[in-house]
JSON list of N, CA and C in Angstrom, two decimals:
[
{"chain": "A", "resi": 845, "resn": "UNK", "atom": "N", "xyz": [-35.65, 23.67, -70.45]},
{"chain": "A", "resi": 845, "resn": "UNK", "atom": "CA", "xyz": [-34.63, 24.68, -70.70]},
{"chain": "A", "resi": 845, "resn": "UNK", "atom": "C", "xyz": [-35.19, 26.06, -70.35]},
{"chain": "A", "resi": 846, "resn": "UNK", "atom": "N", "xyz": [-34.29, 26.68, -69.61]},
{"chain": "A", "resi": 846, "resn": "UNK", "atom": "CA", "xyz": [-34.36, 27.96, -68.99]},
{"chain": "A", "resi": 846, "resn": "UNK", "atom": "C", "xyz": [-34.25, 29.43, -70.28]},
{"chain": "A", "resi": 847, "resn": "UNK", "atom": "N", "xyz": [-35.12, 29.25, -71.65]},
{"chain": "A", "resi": 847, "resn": "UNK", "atom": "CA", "xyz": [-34.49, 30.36, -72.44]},
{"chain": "A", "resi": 847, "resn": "UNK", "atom": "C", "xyz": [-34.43, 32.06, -72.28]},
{"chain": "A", "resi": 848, "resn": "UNK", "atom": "N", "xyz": [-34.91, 32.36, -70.89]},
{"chain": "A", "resi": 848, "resn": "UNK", "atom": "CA", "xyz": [-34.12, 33.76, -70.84]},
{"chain": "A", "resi": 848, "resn": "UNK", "atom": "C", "xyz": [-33.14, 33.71, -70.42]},
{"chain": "A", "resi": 849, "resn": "UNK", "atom": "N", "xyz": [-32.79, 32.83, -69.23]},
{"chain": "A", "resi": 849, "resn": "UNK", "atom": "CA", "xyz": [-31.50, 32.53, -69.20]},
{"chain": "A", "resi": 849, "resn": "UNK", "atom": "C", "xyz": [-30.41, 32.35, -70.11]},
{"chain": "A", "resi": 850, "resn": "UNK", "atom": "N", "xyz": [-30.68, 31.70, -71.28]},
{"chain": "A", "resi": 850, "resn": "UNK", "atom": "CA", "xyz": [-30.36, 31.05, -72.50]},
{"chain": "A", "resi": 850, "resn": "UNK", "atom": "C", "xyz": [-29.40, 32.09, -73.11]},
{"chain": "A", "resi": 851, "resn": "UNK", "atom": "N", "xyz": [-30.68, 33.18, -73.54]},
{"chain": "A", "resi": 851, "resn": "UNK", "atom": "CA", "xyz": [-30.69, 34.28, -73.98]},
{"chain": "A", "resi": 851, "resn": "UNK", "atom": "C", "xyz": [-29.48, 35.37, -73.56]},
{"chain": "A", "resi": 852, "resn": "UNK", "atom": "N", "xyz": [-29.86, 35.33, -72.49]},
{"chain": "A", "resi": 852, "resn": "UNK", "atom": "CA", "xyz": [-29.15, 36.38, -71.35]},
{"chain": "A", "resi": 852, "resn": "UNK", "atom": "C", "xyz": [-27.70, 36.44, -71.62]},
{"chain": "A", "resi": 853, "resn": "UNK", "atom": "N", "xyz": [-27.71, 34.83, -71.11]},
{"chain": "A", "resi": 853, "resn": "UNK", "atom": "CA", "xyz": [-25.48, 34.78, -71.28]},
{"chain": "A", "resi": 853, "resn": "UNK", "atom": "C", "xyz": [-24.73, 34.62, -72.71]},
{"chain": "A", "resi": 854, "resn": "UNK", "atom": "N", "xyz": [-25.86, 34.35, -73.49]},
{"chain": "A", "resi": 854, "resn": "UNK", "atom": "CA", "xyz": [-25.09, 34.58, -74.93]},
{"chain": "A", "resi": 854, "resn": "UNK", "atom": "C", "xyz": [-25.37, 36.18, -75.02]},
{"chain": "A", "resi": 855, "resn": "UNK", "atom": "N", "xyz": [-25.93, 36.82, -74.43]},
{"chain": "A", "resi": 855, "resn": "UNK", "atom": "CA", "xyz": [-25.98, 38.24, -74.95]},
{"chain": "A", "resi": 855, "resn": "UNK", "atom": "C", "xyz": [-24.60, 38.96, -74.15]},
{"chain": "A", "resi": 856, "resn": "UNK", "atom": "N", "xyz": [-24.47, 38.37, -73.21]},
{"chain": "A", "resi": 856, "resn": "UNK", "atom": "CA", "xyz": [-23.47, 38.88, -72.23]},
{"chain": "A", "resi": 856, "resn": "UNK", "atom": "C", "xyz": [-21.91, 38.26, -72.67]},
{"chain": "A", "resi": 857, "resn": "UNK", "atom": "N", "xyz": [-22.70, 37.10, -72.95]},
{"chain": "A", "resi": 857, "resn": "UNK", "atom": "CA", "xyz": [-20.93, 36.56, -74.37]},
{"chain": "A", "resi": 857, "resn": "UNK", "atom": "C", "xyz": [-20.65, 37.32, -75.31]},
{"chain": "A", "resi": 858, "resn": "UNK", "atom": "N", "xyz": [-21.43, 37.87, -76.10]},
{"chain": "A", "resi": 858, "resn": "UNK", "atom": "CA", "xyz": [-21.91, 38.64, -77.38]},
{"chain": "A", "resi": 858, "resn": "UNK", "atom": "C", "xyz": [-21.03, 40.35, -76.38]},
{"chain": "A", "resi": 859, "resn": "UNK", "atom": "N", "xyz": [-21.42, 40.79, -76.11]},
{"chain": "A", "resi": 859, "resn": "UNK", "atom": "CA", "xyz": [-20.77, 41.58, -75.05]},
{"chain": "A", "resi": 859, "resn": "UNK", "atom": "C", "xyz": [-19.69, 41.81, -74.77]},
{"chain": "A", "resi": 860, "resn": "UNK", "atom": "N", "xyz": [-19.06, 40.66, -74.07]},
{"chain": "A", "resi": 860, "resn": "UNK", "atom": "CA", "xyz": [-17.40, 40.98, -73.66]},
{"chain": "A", "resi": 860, "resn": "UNK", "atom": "C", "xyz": [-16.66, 40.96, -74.84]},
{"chain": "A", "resi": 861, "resn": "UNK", "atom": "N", "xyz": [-17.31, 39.81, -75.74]},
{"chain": "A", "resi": 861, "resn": "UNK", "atom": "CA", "xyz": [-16.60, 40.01, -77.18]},
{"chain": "A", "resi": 861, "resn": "UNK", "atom": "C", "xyz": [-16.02, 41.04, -77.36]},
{"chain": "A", "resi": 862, "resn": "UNK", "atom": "N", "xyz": [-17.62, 42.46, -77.37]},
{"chain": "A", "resi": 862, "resn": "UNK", "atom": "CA", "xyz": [-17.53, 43.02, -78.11]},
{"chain": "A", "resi": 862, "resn": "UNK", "atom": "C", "xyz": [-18.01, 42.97, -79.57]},
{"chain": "A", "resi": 863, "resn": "UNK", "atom": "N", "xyz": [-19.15, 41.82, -79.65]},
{"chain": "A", "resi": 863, "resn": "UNK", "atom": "CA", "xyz": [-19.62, 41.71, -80.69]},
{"chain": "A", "resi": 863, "resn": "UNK", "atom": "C", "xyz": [-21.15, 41.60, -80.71]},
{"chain": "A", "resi": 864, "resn": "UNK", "atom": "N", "xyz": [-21.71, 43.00, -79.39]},
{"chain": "A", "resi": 864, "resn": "UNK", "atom": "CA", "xyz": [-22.95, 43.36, -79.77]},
{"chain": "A", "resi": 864, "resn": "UNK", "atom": "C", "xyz": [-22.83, 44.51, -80.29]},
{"chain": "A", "resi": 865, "resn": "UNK", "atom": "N", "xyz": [-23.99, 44.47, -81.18]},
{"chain": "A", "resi": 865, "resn": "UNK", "atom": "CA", "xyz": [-23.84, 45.46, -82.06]},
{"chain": "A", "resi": 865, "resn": "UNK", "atom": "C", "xyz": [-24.97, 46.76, -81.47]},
{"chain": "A", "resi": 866, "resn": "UNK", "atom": "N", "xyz": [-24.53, 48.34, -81.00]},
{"chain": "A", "resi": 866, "resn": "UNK", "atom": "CA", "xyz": [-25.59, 49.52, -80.42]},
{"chain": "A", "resi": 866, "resn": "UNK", "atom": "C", "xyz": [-25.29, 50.21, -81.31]},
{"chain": "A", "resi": 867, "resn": "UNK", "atom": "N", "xyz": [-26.71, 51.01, -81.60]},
{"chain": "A", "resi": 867, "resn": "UNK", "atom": "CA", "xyz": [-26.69, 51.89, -82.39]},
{"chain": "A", "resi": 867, "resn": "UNK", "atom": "C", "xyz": [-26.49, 53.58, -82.32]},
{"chain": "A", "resi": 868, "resn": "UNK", "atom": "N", "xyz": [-25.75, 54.23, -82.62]},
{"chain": "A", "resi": 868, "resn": "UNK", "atom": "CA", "xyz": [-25.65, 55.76, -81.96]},
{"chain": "A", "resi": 868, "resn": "UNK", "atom": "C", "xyz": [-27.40, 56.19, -81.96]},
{"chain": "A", "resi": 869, "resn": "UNK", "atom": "N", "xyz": [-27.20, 56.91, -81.11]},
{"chain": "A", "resi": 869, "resn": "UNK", "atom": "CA", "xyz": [-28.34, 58.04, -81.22]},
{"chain": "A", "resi": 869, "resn": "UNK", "atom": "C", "xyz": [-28.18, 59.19, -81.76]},
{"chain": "A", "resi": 870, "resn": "UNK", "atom": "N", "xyz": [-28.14, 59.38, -83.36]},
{"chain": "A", "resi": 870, "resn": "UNK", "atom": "CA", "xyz": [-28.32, 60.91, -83.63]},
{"chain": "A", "resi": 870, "resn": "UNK", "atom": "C", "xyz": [-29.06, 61.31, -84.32]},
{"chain": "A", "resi": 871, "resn": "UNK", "atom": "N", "xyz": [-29.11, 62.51, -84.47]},
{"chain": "A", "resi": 871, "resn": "UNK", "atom": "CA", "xyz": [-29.98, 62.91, -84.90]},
{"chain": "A", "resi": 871, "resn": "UNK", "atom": "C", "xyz": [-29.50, 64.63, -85.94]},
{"chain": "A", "resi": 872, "resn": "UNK", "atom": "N", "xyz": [-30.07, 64.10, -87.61]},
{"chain": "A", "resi": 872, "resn": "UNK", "atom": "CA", "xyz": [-29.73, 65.30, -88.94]},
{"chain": "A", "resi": 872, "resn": "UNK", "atom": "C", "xyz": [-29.96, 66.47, -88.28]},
{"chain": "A", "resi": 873, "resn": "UNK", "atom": "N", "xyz": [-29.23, 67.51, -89.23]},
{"chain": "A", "resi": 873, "resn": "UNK", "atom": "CA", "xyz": [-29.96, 68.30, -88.88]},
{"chain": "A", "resi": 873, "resn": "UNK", "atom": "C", "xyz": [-30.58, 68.95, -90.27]},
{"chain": "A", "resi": 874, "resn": "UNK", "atom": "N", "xyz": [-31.78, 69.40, -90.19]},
{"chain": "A", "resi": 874, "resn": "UNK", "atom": "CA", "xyz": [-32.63, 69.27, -91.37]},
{"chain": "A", "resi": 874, "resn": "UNK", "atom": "C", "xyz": [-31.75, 70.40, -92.24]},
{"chain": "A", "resi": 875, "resn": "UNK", "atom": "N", "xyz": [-31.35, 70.49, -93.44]},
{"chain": "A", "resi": 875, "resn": "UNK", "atom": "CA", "xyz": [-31.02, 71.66, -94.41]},
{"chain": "A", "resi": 875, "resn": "UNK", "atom": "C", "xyz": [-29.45, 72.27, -94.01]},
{"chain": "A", "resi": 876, "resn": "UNK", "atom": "N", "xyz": [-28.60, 71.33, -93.39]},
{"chain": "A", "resi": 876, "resn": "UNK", "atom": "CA", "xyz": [-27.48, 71.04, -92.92]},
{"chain": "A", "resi": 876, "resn": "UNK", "atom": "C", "xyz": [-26.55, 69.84, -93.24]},
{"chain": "A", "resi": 877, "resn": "UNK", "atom": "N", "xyz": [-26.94, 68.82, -94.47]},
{"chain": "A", "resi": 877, "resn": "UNK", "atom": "CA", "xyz": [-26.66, 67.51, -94.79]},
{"chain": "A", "resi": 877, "resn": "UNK", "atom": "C", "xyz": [-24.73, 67.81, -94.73]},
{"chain": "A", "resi": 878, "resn": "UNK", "atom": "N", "xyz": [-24.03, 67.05, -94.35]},
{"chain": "A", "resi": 878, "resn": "UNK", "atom": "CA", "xyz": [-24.22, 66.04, -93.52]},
{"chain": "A", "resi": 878, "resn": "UNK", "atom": "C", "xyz": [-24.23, 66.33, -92.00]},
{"chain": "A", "resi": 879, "resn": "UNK", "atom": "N", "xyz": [-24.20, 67.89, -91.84]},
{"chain": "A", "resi": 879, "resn": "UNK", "atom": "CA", "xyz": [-24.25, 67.97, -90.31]},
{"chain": "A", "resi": 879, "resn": "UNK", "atom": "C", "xyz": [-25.26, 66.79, -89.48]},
{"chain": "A", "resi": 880, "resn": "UNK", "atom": "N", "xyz": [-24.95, 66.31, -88.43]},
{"chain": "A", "resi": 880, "resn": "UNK", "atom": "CA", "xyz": [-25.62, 65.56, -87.52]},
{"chain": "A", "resi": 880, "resn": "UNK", "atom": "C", "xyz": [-25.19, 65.97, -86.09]},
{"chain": "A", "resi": 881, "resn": "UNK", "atom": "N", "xyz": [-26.04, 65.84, -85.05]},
{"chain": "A", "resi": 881, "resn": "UNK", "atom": "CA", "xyz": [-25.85, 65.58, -83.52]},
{"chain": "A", "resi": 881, "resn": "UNK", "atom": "C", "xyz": [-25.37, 64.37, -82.89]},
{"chain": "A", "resi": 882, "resn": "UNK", "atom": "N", "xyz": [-24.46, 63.93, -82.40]},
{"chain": "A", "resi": 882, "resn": "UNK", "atom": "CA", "xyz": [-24.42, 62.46, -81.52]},
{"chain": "A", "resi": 882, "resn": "UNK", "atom": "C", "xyz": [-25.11, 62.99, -79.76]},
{"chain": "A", "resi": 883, "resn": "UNK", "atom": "N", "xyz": [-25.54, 61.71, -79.28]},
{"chain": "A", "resi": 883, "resn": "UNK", "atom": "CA", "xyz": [-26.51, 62.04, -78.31]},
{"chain": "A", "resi": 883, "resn": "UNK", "atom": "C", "xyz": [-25.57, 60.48, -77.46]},
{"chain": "A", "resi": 884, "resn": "UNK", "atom": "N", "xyz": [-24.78, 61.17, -76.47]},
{"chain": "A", "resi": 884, "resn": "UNK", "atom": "CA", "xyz": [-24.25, 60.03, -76.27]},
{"chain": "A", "resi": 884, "resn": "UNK", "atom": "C", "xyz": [-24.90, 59.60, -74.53]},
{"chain": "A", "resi": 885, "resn": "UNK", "atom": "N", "xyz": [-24.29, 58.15, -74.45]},
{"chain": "A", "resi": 885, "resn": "UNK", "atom": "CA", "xyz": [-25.32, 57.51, -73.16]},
{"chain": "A", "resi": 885, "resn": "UNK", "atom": "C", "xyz": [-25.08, 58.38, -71.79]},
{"chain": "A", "resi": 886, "resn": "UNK", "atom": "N", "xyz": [-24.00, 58.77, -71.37]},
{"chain": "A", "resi": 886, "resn": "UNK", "atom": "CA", "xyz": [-23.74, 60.14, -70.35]},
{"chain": "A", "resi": 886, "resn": "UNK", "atom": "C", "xyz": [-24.47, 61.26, -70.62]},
{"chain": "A", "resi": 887, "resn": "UNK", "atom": "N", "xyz": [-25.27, 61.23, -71.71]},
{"chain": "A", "resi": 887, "resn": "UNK", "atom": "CA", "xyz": [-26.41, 62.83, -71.81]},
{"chain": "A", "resi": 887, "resn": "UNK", "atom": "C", "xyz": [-25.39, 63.83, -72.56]},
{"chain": "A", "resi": 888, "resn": "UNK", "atom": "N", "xyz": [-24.20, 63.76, -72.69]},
{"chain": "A", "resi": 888, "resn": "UNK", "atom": "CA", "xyz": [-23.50, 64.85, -73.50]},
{"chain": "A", "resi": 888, "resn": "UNK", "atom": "C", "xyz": [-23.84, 64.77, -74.99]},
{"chain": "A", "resi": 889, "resn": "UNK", "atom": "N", "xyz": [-23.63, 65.79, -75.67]},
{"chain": "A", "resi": 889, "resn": "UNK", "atom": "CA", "xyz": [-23.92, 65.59, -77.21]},
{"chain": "A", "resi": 889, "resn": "UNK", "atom": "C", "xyz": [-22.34, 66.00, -78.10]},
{"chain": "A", "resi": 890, "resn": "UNK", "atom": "N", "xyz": [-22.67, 65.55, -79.02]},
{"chain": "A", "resi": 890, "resn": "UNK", "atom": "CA", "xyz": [-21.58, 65.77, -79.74]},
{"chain": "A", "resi": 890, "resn": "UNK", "atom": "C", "xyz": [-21.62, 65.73, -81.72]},
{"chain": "A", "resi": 891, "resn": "UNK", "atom": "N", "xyz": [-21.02, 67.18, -81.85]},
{"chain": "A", "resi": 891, "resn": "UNK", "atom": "CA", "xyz": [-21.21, 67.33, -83.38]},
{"chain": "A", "resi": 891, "resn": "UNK", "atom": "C", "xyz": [-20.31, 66.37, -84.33]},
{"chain": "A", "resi": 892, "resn": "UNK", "atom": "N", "xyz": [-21.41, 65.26, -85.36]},
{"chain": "A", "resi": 892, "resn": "UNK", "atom": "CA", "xyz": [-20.72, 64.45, -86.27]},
{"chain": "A", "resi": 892, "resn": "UNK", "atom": "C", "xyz": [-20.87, 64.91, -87.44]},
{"chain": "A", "resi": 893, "resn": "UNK", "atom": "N", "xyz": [-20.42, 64.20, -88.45]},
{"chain": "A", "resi": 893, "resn": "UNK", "atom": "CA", "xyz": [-20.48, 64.40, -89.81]},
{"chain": "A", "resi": 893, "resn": "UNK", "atom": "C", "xyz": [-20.72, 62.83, -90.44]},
{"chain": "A", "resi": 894, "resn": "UNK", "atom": "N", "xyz": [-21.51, 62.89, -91.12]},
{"chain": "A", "resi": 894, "resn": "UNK", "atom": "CA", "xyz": [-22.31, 61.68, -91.65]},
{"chain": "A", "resi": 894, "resn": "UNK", "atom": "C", "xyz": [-22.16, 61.38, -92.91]},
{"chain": "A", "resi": 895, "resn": "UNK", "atom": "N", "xyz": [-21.42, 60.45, -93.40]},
{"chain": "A", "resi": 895, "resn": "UNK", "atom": "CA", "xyz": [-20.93, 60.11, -94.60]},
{"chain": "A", "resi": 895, "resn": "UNK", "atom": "C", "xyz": [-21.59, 58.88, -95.46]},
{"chain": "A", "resi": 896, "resn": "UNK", "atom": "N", "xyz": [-22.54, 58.45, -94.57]},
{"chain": "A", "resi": 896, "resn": "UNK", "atom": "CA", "xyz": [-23.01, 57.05, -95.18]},
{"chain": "A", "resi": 896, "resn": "UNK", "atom": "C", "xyz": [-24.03, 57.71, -96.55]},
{"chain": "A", "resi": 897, "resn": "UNK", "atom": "N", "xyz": [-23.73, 56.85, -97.36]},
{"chain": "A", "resi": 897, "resn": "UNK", "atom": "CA", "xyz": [-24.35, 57.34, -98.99]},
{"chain": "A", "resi": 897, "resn": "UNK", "atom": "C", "xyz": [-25.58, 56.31, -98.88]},
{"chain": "A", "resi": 898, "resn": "UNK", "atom": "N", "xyz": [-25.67, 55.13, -97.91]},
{"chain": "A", "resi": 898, "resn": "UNK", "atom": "CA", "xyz": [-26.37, 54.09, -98.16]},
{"chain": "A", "resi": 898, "resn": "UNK", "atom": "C", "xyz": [-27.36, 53.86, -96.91]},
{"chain": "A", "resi": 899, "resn": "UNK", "atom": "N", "xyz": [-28.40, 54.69, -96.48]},
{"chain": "A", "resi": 899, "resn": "UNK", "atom": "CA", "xyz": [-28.75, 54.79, -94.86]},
{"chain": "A", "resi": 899, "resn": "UNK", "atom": "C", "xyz": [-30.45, 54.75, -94.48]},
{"chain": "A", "resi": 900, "resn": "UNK", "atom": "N", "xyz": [-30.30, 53.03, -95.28]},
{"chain": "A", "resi": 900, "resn": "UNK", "atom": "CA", "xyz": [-32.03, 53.02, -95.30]},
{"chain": "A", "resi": 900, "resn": "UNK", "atom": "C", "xyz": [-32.32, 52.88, -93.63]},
{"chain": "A", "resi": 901, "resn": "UNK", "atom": "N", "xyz": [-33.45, 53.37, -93.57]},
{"chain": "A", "resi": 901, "resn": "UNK", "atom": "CA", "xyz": [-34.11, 53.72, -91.96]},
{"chain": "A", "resi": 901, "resn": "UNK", "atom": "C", "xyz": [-33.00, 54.59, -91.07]},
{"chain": "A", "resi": 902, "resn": "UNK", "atom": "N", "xyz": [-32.25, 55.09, -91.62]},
{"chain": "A", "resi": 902, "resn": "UNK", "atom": "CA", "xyz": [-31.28, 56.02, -90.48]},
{"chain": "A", "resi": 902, "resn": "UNK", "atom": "C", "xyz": [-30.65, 55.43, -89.70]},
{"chain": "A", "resi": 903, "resn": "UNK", "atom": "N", "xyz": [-30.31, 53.92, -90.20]},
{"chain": "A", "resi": 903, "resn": "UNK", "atom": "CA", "xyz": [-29.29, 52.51, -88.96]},
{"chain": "A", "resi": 903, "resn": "UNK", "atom": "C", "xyz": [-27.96, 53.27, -89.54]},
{"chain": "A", "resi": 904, "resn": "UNK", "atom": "N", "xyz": [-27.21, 53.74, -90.98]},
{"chain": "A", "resi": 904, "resn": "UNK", "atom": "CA", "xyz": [-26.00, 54.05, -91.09]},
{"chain": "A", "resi": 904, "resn": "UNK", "atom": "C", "xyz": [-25.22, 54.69, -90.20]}
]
């Protein structure tokens, strides 16, 4: 058995779904809670507001 192959087309199944899961890129801004930055994949940024009460390692 070929498992990157394996790998590959369930990730690409996982995909069209729509049921892989990416994580934003942003980033606090320190002494600004909940101000945040979004850092999106085109290089533009964009101002969020961050509501998660529950955000162990910064995945919220």
């Amino acid at each position: 058995m070929h498992f990157e192959h394996f790998f590959q087309s369930n990730l690409e199944g996982l995909r069209k779904a729509g049921n892989y899961r990416v994580f934003a890129d942003i980033a606090r801004q320190r002494g600004q809670f909940p101000a945040a930055t979004r850092y999106r994949e085109d290089g533009s940024e964009q101002d969020v507001t961050v509501w998660c009460s529950n955000d162990y390692l910064g995945m919220g």
